[in-house]
Every structure is written in structure tokens, then in C-alpha cells.
């Protein structure tokens, strides 16, 4: 048992330290990209994710998370963002809470693009992101954490070919917790280390497909409260401004869903 847990600890740490770096749009992936919204322009994303929860989440059986994201280019290298989730938790009939729904915790963020990728250079593109999460969700109904969260992470992005791009995110949540409803590490107030790695390929000018791995552990590397997820998915550009996105995911450990799927879209106000 200890040997098995040690393998998973090493695996998650490996993601943080040396995962391959990611592609061109965020959705459906959790892995962020280095790109920032052009100066004085808006970018909007919507996603709806339905997850089947781990047995440790009982009486919670399923969770539906709709996320509305709006980004604004303050400059060509500085982006402001707001992220508002709407949750519905489907509990067993015996639950005294019923199946609550409502707004979750709202995130406010700043992304700064610090380095561009240049042809012929081995250096990746890079950005730094800082998020503050306000406790706007009802903690009594398990829709919010009841805590203010402070999270900083870095983004590396490298083009391996003209069609294939890798990304790596690594960060630290300094205070609060990183849960969204019943998903995520929610029973700690200490530091949480997060890491994402993804690889995406543009198969046609309109179609991109990819895969990612997402991991999170507490500062004492307690896997019984950890999170490890994988997702495959992609996007199809219906127009120059509008992209339809889709993904299928699965997870391990209590803080991850057993499985789920995601549908969404992204729109650029150009």
C-alpha cells in the first residue's frame, strides 16, 4: 500500500517539476495557455461539466458545474478575468440538503505574458497568473468554500511542430482551498500545490484535439486528500470568432470526480 502511494506521489511531483509544456485555446482543458486577450478586447467562454463523484462524497452523487468566464485585454500583455460558476449538486434522496444549486465562489484574476516564443529559440513562451477567489457561494449548501483563496501559477508553452503545442502549469494556492462544490481539495486551509500538463494538435485548420493531466496535493503530500485527473478533448472552430469545445475526463483520489464530460464554447469579440 505504501509503495503504491509513493508511486502516485512521485508521479504528481513529476508533473509539477518536469511535465512537457501545451496549445492555442484553454477550453475544454484545465491547463491554461500563455495567450492574453488583445488590448481593449473581450473574450468569453462558457462550459458545462457533469461529473460522477467518488463514493467518499456521498450523499453527493453527481455535480453539474456551469462556468462563465470573461477576459479583458488591459494591454496586449496584461489580461483581467472574472470566472463565475453555477453549481447543482445531486444528492441521494436521504440527504437533508436535497439537491442544492446556486452560484459558487467567484474568481478574479490577472495574467501577465512575460515571454514570447521565437522561431529557432529553445525557450518557451511564459505567463504568470494571480487569482483571488471570493467566497460568494453558499458554504452551508456546499456550493462554496466559505474562504477567500489566493493562488499564483506559472504557464510555459512550447510549439513542438507547427501543429503540435505543449503546455505546463505549476502553482501554489497559498490560502483557502481549491474546491468547487464537492470537487477539489476542500478540507485543508494550508498550501496546495497544483500542476497541469497538456498536449494538443491541430489536425485541420478548424479541428484541434488533445489530452491533459491535472494534479493537486496538500503541503504534506497527503494523497488521501489529493487530486489526479486526466482529460481528452478538443475544439471545432465554427467561425473565426466562435469555437465549440468538448471533453471527457476521469479522476483518482477523493478530490477528483470518477468521470465526467464537458461541453462549451469560446467567443472572441474582435
PDB file of C-alpha atoms in Angstrom:
ATOM      1  CA  UNK A   1       0.000   0.000   0.000  1.00  0.00           C
ATOM      2  CA  UNK A   2       2.760   2.416   0.961  1.00  0.00           C
ATOM      3  CA  UNK A   3       4.684   1.545  -2.198  1.00  0.00           C
ATOM      4  CA  UNK A   4       1.587   2.263  -4.329  1.00  0.00           C
ATOM      5  CA  UNK A   5       1.039   5.641  -2.650  1.00  0.00           C
ATOM      6  CA  UNK A   6       4.714   6.514  -3.056  1.00  0.00           C
ATOM      7  CA  UNK A   7       4.419   5.896  -6.803  1.00  0.00           C
ATOM      8  CA  UNK A   8       1.493   8.330  -7.064  1.00  0.00           C
ATOM      9  CA  UNK A   9       3.332  10.960  -5.003  1.00  0.00           C
ATOM     10  CA  UNK A  10       6.338  10.715  -7.307  1.00  0.00           C
ATOM     11  CA  UNK A  11       4.064  10.903 -10.343  1.00  0.00           C
ATOM     12  CA  UNK A  12       2.299  14.095  -9.208  1.00  0.00           C
ATOM     13  CA  UNK A  13       5.581  15.730  -8.158  1.00  0.00           C
ATOM     14  CA  UNK A  14       6.974  14.786 -11.553  1.00  0.00           C
ATOM     15  CA  UNK A  15       4.171  16.677 -13.246  1.00  0.00           C
ATOM     16  CA  UNK A  16       4.984  19.768 -11.215  1.00  0.00           C
ATOM     17  CA  UNK A  17       8.699  19.662 -11.900  1.00  0.00           C
ATOM     18  CA  UNK A  18       9.141  18.375 -15.409  1.00  0.00           C
ATOM     19  CA  UNK A  19       5.926  17.893 -17.390  1.00  0.00           C
ATOM     20  CA  UNK A  20       6.005  18.734 -21.037  1.00  0.00           C
ATOM     21  CA  UNK A  21       4.824  22.192 -21.672  1.00  0.00           C
ATOM     22  CA  UNK A  22       0.627  22.880 -24.086  1.00  0.00           C
ATOM     23  CA  UNK A  23      -1.777  24.607 -27.474  1.00  0.00           C
ATOM     24  CA  UNK A  24      -3.962  27.524 -28.607  1.00  0.00           C
ATOM     25  CA  UNK A  25      -7.115  27.796 -26.505  1.00  0.00           C
ATOM     26  CA  UNK A  26      -7.958  26.870 -22.963  1.00  0.00           C
ATOM     27  CA  UNK A  27     -11.309  25.099 -23.215  1.00  0.00           C
ATOM     28  CA  UNK A  28     -12.030  22.277 -22.649  1.00  0.00           C
ATOM     29  CA  UNK A  29      -8.756  21.860 -20.749  1.00  0.00           C
ATOM     30  CA  UNK A  30      -7.916  22.955 -17.222  1.00  0.00           C
ATOM     31  CA  UNK A  31      -4.381  23.699 -18.415  1.00  0.00           C
ATOM     32  CA  UNK A  32      -4.024  27.416 -19.100  1.00  0.00           C
ATOM     33  CA  UNK A  33      -2.235  28.893 -22.108  1.00  0.00           C
ATOM     34  CA  UNK A  34       0.179  31.836 -22.240  1.00  0.00           C
ATOM     35  CA  UNK A  35      -2.019  33.900 -24.556  1.00  0.00           C
ATOM     36  CA  UNK A  36      -3.640  37.126 -23.385  1.00  0.00           C
ATOM     37  CA  UNK A  37      -6.680  38.849 -24.850  1.00  0.00           C
ATOM     38  CA  UNK A  38      -5.683  41.684 -27.243  1.00  0.00           C
ATOM     39  CA  UNK A  39      -5.715  45.226 -25.860  1.00  0.00           C
ATOM     40  CA  UNK A  40      -9.210  46.613 -25.217  1.00  0.00           C
ATOM     41  CA  UNK A  41     -10.887  43.417 -26.499  1.00  0.00           C
ATOM     42  CA  UNK A  42     -13.115  40.878 -24.718  1.00  0.00           C
ATOM     43  CA  UNK A  43     -13.017  37.078 -24.765  1.00  0.00           C
ATOM     44  CA  UNK A  44     -15.926  34.996 -23.415  1.00  0.00           C
ATOM     45  CA  UNK A  45     -16.049  31.314 -22.512  1.00  0.00           C
ATOM     46  CA  UNK A  46     -18.853  29.070 -21.275  1.00  0.00           C
ATOM     47  CA  UNK A  47     -18.572  25.452 -20.219  1.00  0.00           C
ATOM     48  CA  UNK A  48     -20.918  22.917 -18.650  1.00  0.00           C
ATOM     49  CA  UNK A  49     -19.377  19.906 -16.918  1.00  0.00           C
ATOM     50  CA  UNK A  50     -21.326  16.954 -15.490  1.00  0.00           C
ATOM     51  CA  UNK A  51     -19.344  14.766 -13.089  1.00  0.00           C
ATOM     52  CA  UNK A  52     -19.996  11.488 -11.269  1.00  0.00           C
ATOM     53  CA  UNK A  53     -18.492  11.838  -7.790  1.00  0.00           C
ATOM     54  CA  UNK A  54     -16.375   9.439  -5.763  1.00  0.00           C
ATOM     55  CA  UNK A  55     -18.119   7.315  -3.122  1.00  0.00           C
ATOM     56  CA  UNK A  56     -16.366   9.360  -0.445  1.00  0.00           C
ATOM     57  CA  UNK A  57     -18.563  12.316  -1.499  1.00  0.00           C
ATOM     58  CA  UNK A  58     -21.799  10.550  -0.512  1.00  0.00           C
ATOM     59  CA  UNK A  59     -24.572  11.591  -0.139  1.00  0.00           C
ATOM     60  CA  UNK A  60     -23.366  13.617  -3.138  1.00  0.00           C
ATOM     61  CA  UNK A  61     -23.674  11.511  -6.306  1.00  0.00           C
ATOM     62  CA  UNK A  62     -23.250  13.960  -9.184  1.00  0.00           C
ATOM     63  CA  UNK A  63     -22.270  17.575  -9.714  1.00  0.00           C
ATOM     64  CA  UNK A  64     -23.088  19.852 -12.638  1.00  0.00           C
ATOM     65  CA  UNK A  65     -20.860  22.914 -12.997  1.00  0.00           C
ATOM     66  CA  UNK A  66     -21.585  25.719 -15.459  1.00  0.00           C
ATOM     67  CA  UNK A  67     -18.759  28.268 -15.696  1.00  0.00           C
ATOM     68  CA  UNK A  68     -18.988  31.743 -17.206  1.00  0.00           C
ATOM     69  CA  UNK A  69     -15.619  33.396 -17.936  1.00  0.00           C
ATOM     70  CA  UNK A  70     -14.997  36.893 -19.272  1.00  0.00           C
ATOM     71  CA  UNK A  71     -11.490  38.172 -20.071  1.00  0.00           C
ATOM     72  CA  UNK A  72     -10.449  41.706 -20.996  1.00  0.00           C
ATOM     73  CA  UNK A  73      -7.164  42.838 -22.526  1.00  0.00           C
ATOM     74  CA  UNK A  74      -5.893  45.734 -20.430  1.00  0.00           C
ATOM     75  CA  UNK A  75      -2.819  45.811 -22.676  1.00  0.00           C
ATOM     76  CA  UNK A  76      -1.544  43.321 -25.252  1.00  0.00           C
ATOM     77  CA  UNK A  77       0.331  41.579 -22.431  1.00  0.00           C
ATOM     78  CA  UNK A  78      -1.934  42.080 -19.410  1.00  0.00           C
ATOM     79  CA  UNK A  79      -5.334  40.389 -19.152  1.00  0.00           C
ATOM     80  CA  UNK A  80      -8.033  40.786 -16.494  1.00  0.00           C
ATOM     81  CA  UNK A  81     -10.516  37.987 -15.924  1.00  0.00           C
ATOM     82  CA  UNK A  82     -13.600  37.012 -13.931  1.00  0.00           C
ATOM     83  CA  UNK A  83     -14.848  33.451 -13.542  1.00  0.00           C
ATOM     84  CA  UNK A  84     -18.321  32.682 -12.133  1.00  0.00           C
ATOM     85  CA  UNK A  85     -19.513  29.064 -11.617  1.00  0.00           C
ATOM     86  CA  UNK A  86     -23.123  27.959 -11.211  1.00  0.00           C
ATOM     87  CA  UNK A  87     -23.415  24.601  -9.431  1.00  0.00           C
ATOM     88  CA  UNK A  88     -26.012  21.916  -8.932  1.00  0.00           C
ATOM     89  CA  UNK A  89     -25.154  19.070  -6.554  1.00  0.00           C
ATOM     90  CA  UNK A  90     -27.295  15.965  -6.953  1.00  0.00           C
ATOM     91  CA  UNK A  91     -27.531  14.186  -3.604  1.00  0.00           C
ATOM     92  CA  UNK A  92     -29.162  10.946  -2.545  1.00  0.00           C
ATOM     93  CA  UNK A  93     -32.800  11.326  -1.558  1.00  0.00           C
ATOM     94  CA  UNK A  94     -31.904  10.776   2.093  1.00  0.00           C
ATOM     95  CA  UNK A  95     -29.792  13.977   2.179  1.00  0.00           C
ATOM     96  CA  UNK A  96     -31.209  16.745   4.366  1.00  0.00           C
ATOM     97  CA  UNK A  97     -29.780  19.288   1.904  1.00  0.00           C
ATOM     98  CA  UNK A  98     -31.795  17.961  -1.009  1.00  0.00           C
ATOM     99  CA  UNK A  99     -30.039  18.821  -4.277  1.00  0.00           C
ATOM    100  CA  UNK A 100     -28.845  22.428  -3.841  1.00  0.00           C
ATOM    101  CA  UNK A 101     -27.988  24.753  -6.699  1.00  0.00           C
ATOM    102  CA  UNK A 102     -26.672  28.291  -6.989  1.00  0.00           C
ATOM    103  CA  UNK A 103     -23.656  30.484  -7.653  1.00  0.00           C
ATOM    104  CA  UNK A 104     -20.306  29.163  -6.461  1.00  0.00           C
ATOM    105  CA  UNK A 105     -17.176  31.082  -5.462  1.00  0.00           C
ATOM    106  CA  UNK A 106     -16.193  33.839  -7.909  1.00  0.00           C
ATOM    107  CA  UNK A 107     -12.616  34.185  -9.182  1.00  0.00           C
ATOM    108  CA  UNK A 108     -10.882  37.424 -10.198  1.00  0.00           C
ATOM    109  CA  UNK A 109      -7.554  37.127 -11.988  1.00  0.00           C
ATOM    110  CA  UNK A 110      -4.676  38.906 -13.690  1.00  0.00           C
ATOM    111  CA  UNK A 111      -2.490  37.246 -16.332  1.00  0.00           C
ATOM    112  CA  UNK A 112       0.789  38.793 -17.492  1.00  0.00           C
ATOM    113  CA  UNK A 113       2.558  37.468 -20.598  1.00  0.00           C
ATOM    114  CA  UNK A 114       6.255  37.811 -19.805  1.00  0.00           C
ATOM    115  CA  UNK A 115       7.961  35.932 -22.644  1.00  0.00           C
ATOM    116  CA  UNK A 116       7.080  35.154 -26.263  1.00  0.00           C
ATOM    117  CA  UNK A 117       8.231  32.106 -28.195  1.00  0.00           C
ATOM    118  CA  UNK A 118      10.577  32.813 -31.096  1.00  0.00           C
ATOM    119  CA  UNK A 119      11.340  30.587 -34.059  1.00  0.00           C
ATOM    120  CA  UNK A 120      14.712  28.907 -33.670  1.00  0.00           C
ATOM    121  CA  UNK A 121      14.824  29.508 -29.925  1.00  0.00           C
ATOM    122  CA  UNK A 122      14.591  26.689 -27.373  1.00  0.00           C
ATOM    123  CA  UNK A 123      12.955  28.977 -24.817  1.00  0.00           C
ATOM    124  CA  UNK A 124       9.190  28.526 -24.318  1.00  0.00           C
ATOM    125  CA  UNK A 125       6.648  31.311 -24.069  1.00  0.00           C
ATOM    126  CA  UNK A 126       5.703  32.139 -20.472  1.00  0.00           C
ATOM    127  CA  UNK A 127       2.993  33.870 -18.442  1.00  0.00           C
ATOM    128  CA  UNK A 128       2.292  34.449 -14.753  1.00  0.00           C
ATOM    129  CA  UNK A 129      -1.256  34.362 -13.341  1.00  0.00           C
ATOM    130  CA  UNK A 130      -2.620  35.533  -9.985  1.00  0.00           C
ATOM    131  CA  UNK A 131      -6.160  34.707  -8.843  1.00  0.00           C
ATOM    132  CA  UNK A 132      -8.253  35.757  -5.866  1.00  0.00           C
ATOM    133  CA  UNK A 133     -11.409  33.732  -5.191  1.00  0.00           C
ATOM    134  CA  UNK A 134     -14.192  35.440  -3.241  1.00  0.00           C
ATOM    135  CA  UNK A 135     -16.479  33.231  -1.081  1.00  0.00           C
ATOM    136  CA  UNK A 136     -19.686  34.091  -2.946  1.00  0.00           C
ATOM    137  CA  UNK A 137     -21.061  30.519  -2.827  1.00  0.00           C
ATOM    138  CA  UNK A 138     -23.281  29.262  -0.006  1.00  0.00           C
ATOM    139  CA  UNK A 139     -20.963  27.176   2.181  1.00  0.00           C
ATOM    140  CA  UNK A 140     -23.858  25.656   4.161  1.00  0.00           C
ATOM    141  CA  UNK A 141     -25.231  24.167   0.929  1.00  0.00           C
ATOM    142  CA  UNK A 142     -21.682  23.060  -0.133  1.00  0.00           C
ATOM    143  CA  UNK A 143     -21.739  25.476  -3.082  1.00  0.00           C
ATOM    144  CA  UNK A 144     -18.789  27.487  -1.766  1.00  0.00           C
ATOM    145  CA  UNK A 145     -15.790  27.055   0.484  1.00  0.00           C
ATOM    146  CA  UNK A 146     -16.566  29.951   2.816  1.00  0.00           C
ATOM    147  CA  UNK A 147     -12.921  31.012   2.434  1.00  0.00           C
ATOM    148  CA  UNK A 148     -11.002  33.568   0.416  1.00  0.00           C
ATOM    149  CA  UNK A 149      -8.466  31.833  -1.837  1.00  0.00           C
ATOM    150  CA  UNK A 150      -5.159  33.225  -3.160  1.00  0.00           C
ATOM    151  CA  UNK A 151      -3.470  31.359  -5.984  1.00  0.00           C
ATOM    152  CA  UNK A 152      -0.463  32.063  -8.214  1.00  0.00           C
ATOM    153  CA  UNK A 153       0.796  29.859 -11.041  1.00  0.00           C
ATOM    154  CA  UNK A 154       3.138  29.986 -13.981  1.00  0.00           C
ATOM    155  CA  UNK A 155       2.462  28.913 -17.576  1.00  0.00           C
ATOM    156  CA  UNK A 156       5.017  27.568 -20.062  1.00  0.00           C
ATOM    157  CA  UNK A 157       4.122  26.917 -23.696  1.00  0.00           C
ATOM    158  CA  UNK A 158       6.241  25.389 -26.461  1.00  0.00           C
ATOM    159  CA  UNK A 159       5.469  24.583 -30.103  1.00  0.00           C
ATOM    160  CA  UNK A 160       6.964  21.206 -30.969  1.00  0.00           C
ATOM    161  CA  UNK A 161       5.793  21.447 -34.590  1.00  0.00           C
ATOM    162  CA  UNK A 162       3.619  23.927 -36.494  1.00  0.00           C
ATOM    163  CA  UNK A 163       0.557  21.902 -35.423  1.00  0.00           C
ATOM    164  CA  UNK A 164       1.541  20.460 -32.041  1.00  0.00           C
ATOM    165  CA  UNK A 165       1.910  22.503 -28.852  1.00  0.00           C
ATOM    166  CA  UNK A 166       2.645  21.569 -25.261  1.00  0.00           C
ATOM    167  CA  UNK A 167       1.841  23.467 -22.078  1.00  0.00           C
ATOM    168  CA  UNK A 168       2.744  23.186 -18.421  1.00  0.00           C
ATOM    169  CA  UNK A 169       1.166  24.960 -15.448  1.00  0.00           C
ATOM    170  CA  UNK A 170       2.588  24.843 -11.928  1.00  0.00           C
ATOM    171  CA  UNK A 171       1.308  26.808  -8.989  1.00  0.00           C
ATOM    172  CA  UNK A 172       0.659  27.241  -5.286  1.00  0.00           C
ATOM    173  CA  UNK A 173      -2.593  28.077  -3.563  1.00  0.00           C
ATOM    174  CA  UNK A 174      -1.375  29.999  -0.516  1.00  0.00           C
ATOM    175  CA  UNK A 175      -4.595  30.259   1.479  1.00  0.00           C
ATOM    176  CA  UNK A 176      -8.141  28.920   1.383  1.00  0.00           C
ATOM    177  CA  UNK A 177      -8.804  25.778  -0.674  1.00  0.00           C
ATOM    178  CA  UNK A 178      -9.197  24.867  -4.340  1.00  0.00           C
ATOM    179  CA  UNK A 179     -12.575  23.135  -4.196  1.00  0.00           C
ATOM    180  CA  UNK A 180     -15.509  23.873  -6.497  1.00  0.00           C
ATOM    181  CA  UNK A 181     -18.540  22.413  -4.799  1.00  0.00           C
ATOM    182  CA  UNK A 182     -17.654  18.810  -3.893  1.00  0.00           C
ATOM    183  CA  UNK A 183     -14.745  18.579  -6.359  1.00  0.00           C
ATOM    184  CA  UNK A 184     -11.240  19.614  -5.338  1.00  0.00           C
ATOM    185  CA  UNK A 185      -9.236  19.652  -2.129  1.00  0.00           C
ATOM    186  CA  UNK A 186     -11.654  21.288   0.275  1.00  0.00           C
ATOM    187  CA  UNK A 187     -10.730  20.072   3.758  1.00  0.00           C
ATOM    188  CA  UNK A 188      -7.480  21.977   4.192  1.00  0.00           C
ATOM    189  CA  UNK A 189      -6.515  25.585   4.867  1.00  0.00           C
ATOM    190  CA  UNK A 190      -2.811  25.060   4.186  1.00  0.00           C
ATOM    191  CA  UNK A 191      -0.893  25.345   0.947  1.00  0.00           C
ATOM    192  CA  UNK A 192      -1.993  23.277  -2.067  1.00  0.00           C
ATOM    193  CA  UNK A 193       0.407  22.545  -4.935  1.00  0.00           C
ATOM    194  CA  UNK A 194      -1.183  22.262  -8.391  1.00  0.00           C
ATOM    195  CA  UNK A 195       0.187  21.161 -11.766  1.00  0.00           C
ATOM    196  CA  UNK A 196      -1.253  20.676 -15.243  1.00  0.00           C
ATOM    197  CA  UNK A 197       0.332  19.294 -18.376  1.00  0.00           C
ATOM    198  CA  UNK A 198      -1.322  19.117 -21.797  1.00  0.00           C
ATOM    199  CA  UNK A 199      -0.511  18.332 -25.409  1.00  0.00           C
ATOM    200  CA  UNK A 200      -2.697  19.456 -28.311  1.00  0.00           C
ATOM    201  CA  UNK A 201      -2.543  19.069 -32.078  1.00  0.00           C
ATOM    202  CA  UNK A 202      -4.358  20.991 -34.820  1.00  0.00           C
ATOM    203  CA  UNK A 203      -5.454  18.225 -37.203  1.00  0.00           C
ATOM    204  CA  UNK A 204      -7.165  20.667 -39.565  1.00  0.00           C
ATOM    205  CA  UNK A 205      -7.483  24.477 -39.600  1.00  0.00           C
ATOM    206  CA  UNK A 206     -10.762  24.008 -37.675  1.00  0.00           C
ATOM    207  CA  UNK A 207     -10.238  20.871 -35.548  1.00  0.00           C
ATOM    208  CA  UNK A 208      -7.851  20.502 -32.602  1.00  0.00           C
ATOM    209  CA  UNK A 209      -7.616  17.515 -30.261  1.00  0.00           C
ATOM    210  CA  UNK A 210      -5.521  16.882 -27.184  1.00  0.00           C
ATOM    211  CA  UNK A 211      -5.042  15.346 -23.760  1.00  0.00           C
ATOM    212  CA  UNK A 212      -4.043  16.608 -20.340  1.00  0.00           C
ATOM    213  CA  UNK A 213      -3.215  15.538 -16.791  1.00  0.00           C
ATOM    214  CA  UNK A 214      -4.071  17.631 -13.742  1.00  0.00           C
ATOM    215  CA  UNK A 215      -2.775  17.021 -10.217  1.00  0.00           C
ATOM    216  CA  UNK A 216      -3.062  18.684  -6.804  1.00  0.00           C
ATOM    217  CA  UNK A 217      -1.662  17.735  -3.404  1.00  0.00           C
ATOM    218  CA  UNK A 218      -1.624  19.337   0.038  1.00  0.00           C
ATOM    219  CA  UNK A 219       1.588  20.671   1.552  1.00  0.00           C
ATOM    220  CA  UNK A 220       2.095  17.394   3.462  1.00  0.00           C
ATOM    221  CA  UNK A 221       1.543  15.363   0.253  1.00  0.00           C
ATOM    222  CA  UNK A 222      -1.417  13.509   1.771  1.00  0.00           C
ATOM    223  CA  UNK A 223      -2.823  11.525  -1.171  1.00  0.00           C
ATOM    224  CA  UNK A 224      -5.973  10.671   0.764  1.00  0.00           C
ATOM    225  CA  UNK A 225      -6.951  14.301   0.105  1.00  0.00           C
ATOM    226  CA  UNK A 226      -5.221  14.615  -3.279  1.00  0.00           C
ATOM    227  CA  UNK A 227      -6.499  15.069  -6.794  1.00  0.00           C
ATOM    228  CA  UNK A 228      -5.403  13.452 -10.058  1.00  0.00           C
ATOM    229  CA  UNK A 229      -7.402  13.831 -13.272  1.00  0.00           C
ATOM    230  CA  UNK A 230      -6.997  13.163 -16.959  1.00  0.00           C
ATOM    231  CA  UNK A 231      -8.960  14.533 -19.885  1.00  0.00           C
ATOM    232  CA  UNK A 232      -9.148  14.053 -23.632  1.00  0.00           C
ATOM    233  CA  UNK A 233     -10.997  16.531 -25.787  1.00  0.00           C
ATOM    234  CA  UNK A 234     -10.709  19.372 -28.208  1.00  0.00           C
ATOM    235  CA  UNK A 235     -12.457  22.084 -30.126  1.00  0.00           C
ATOM    236  CA  UNK A 236     -14.008  22.761 -33.520  1.00  0.00           C
ATOM    237  CA  UNK A 237     -13.947  26.317 -34.903  1.00  0.00           C
ATOM    238  CA  UNK A 238     -17.334  27.041 -36.455  1.00  0.00           C
ATOM    239  CA  UNK A 239     -16.246  30.572 -37.391  1.00  0.00           C
ATOM    240  CA  UNK A 240     -13.142  32.714 -36.891  1.00  0.00           C
ATOM    241  CA  UNK A 241     -14.639  34.009 -33.618  1.00  0.00           C
ATOM    242  CA  UNK A 242     -16.623  31.025 -32.320  1.00  0.00           C
ATOM    243  CA  UNK A 243     -15.296  27.619 -31.221  1.00  0.00           C
ATOM    244  CA  UNK A 244     -17.289  24.647 -29.898  1.00  0.00           C
ATOM    245  CA  UNK A 245     -15.413  22.589 -27.277  1.00  0.00           C
ATOM    246  CA  UNK A 246     -15.832  19.113 -25.779  1.00  0.00           C
ATOM    247  CA  UNK A 247     -14.048  16.786 -23.369  1.00  0.00           C
ATOM    248  CA  UNK A 248     -14.267  13.502 -21.453  1.00  0.00           C
ATOM    249  CA  UNK A 249     -12.468  13.169 -18.116  1.00  0.00           C
ATOM    250  CA  UNK A 250     -11.814  10.794 -15.249  1.00  0.00           C
ATOM    251  CA  UNK A 251     -10.060  11.000 -11.907  1.00  0.00           C
ATOM    252  CA  UNK A 252      -8.474   9.257  -8.958  1.00  0.00           C
ATOM    253  CA  UNK A 253      -8.496  10.068  -5.220  1.00  0.00           C
ATOM    254  CA  UNK A 254     -11.372  11.677  -3.267  1.00  0.00           C
ATOM    255  CA  UNK A 255     -10.913  15.239  -4.606  1.00  0.00           C
ATOM    256  CA  UNK A 256     -11.452  14.136  -8.238  1.00  0.00           C
ATOM    257  CA  UNK A 257     -14.631  13.005  -9.989  1.00  0.00           C
ATOM    258  CA  UNK A 258     -14.806   9.359 -11.078  1.00  0.00           C
ATOM    259  CA  UNK A 259     -15.743  10.508 -14.561  1.00  0.00           C
ATOM    260  CA  UNK A 260     -17.500  13.227 -16.473  1.00  0.00           C
ATOM    261  CA  UNK A 261     -17.915  15.116 -19.708  1.00  0.00           C
ATOM    262  CA  UNK A 262     -17.758  18.758 -20.692  1.00  0.00           C
ATOM    263  CA  UNK A 263     -19.312  20.844 -23.459  1.00  0.00           C
ATOM    264  CA  UNK A 264     -18.724  24.523 -24.056  1.00  0.00           C
ATOM    265  CA  UNK A 265     -17.805  27.324 -26.406  1.00  0.00           C
ATOM    266  CA  UNK A 266     -15.429  30.261 -26.688  1.00  0.00           C
ATOM    267  CA  UNK A 267     -16.149  33.576 -28.430  1.00  0.00           C
ATOM    268  CA  UNK A 268     -13.782  36.423 -29.308  1.00  0.00           C
ATOM    269  CA  UNK A 269     -15.185  39.960 -29.515  1.00  0.00           C
ATOM    270  CA  UNK A 270     -12.876  41.221 -32.242  1.00  0.00           C
TER     271      UNK A 270
END
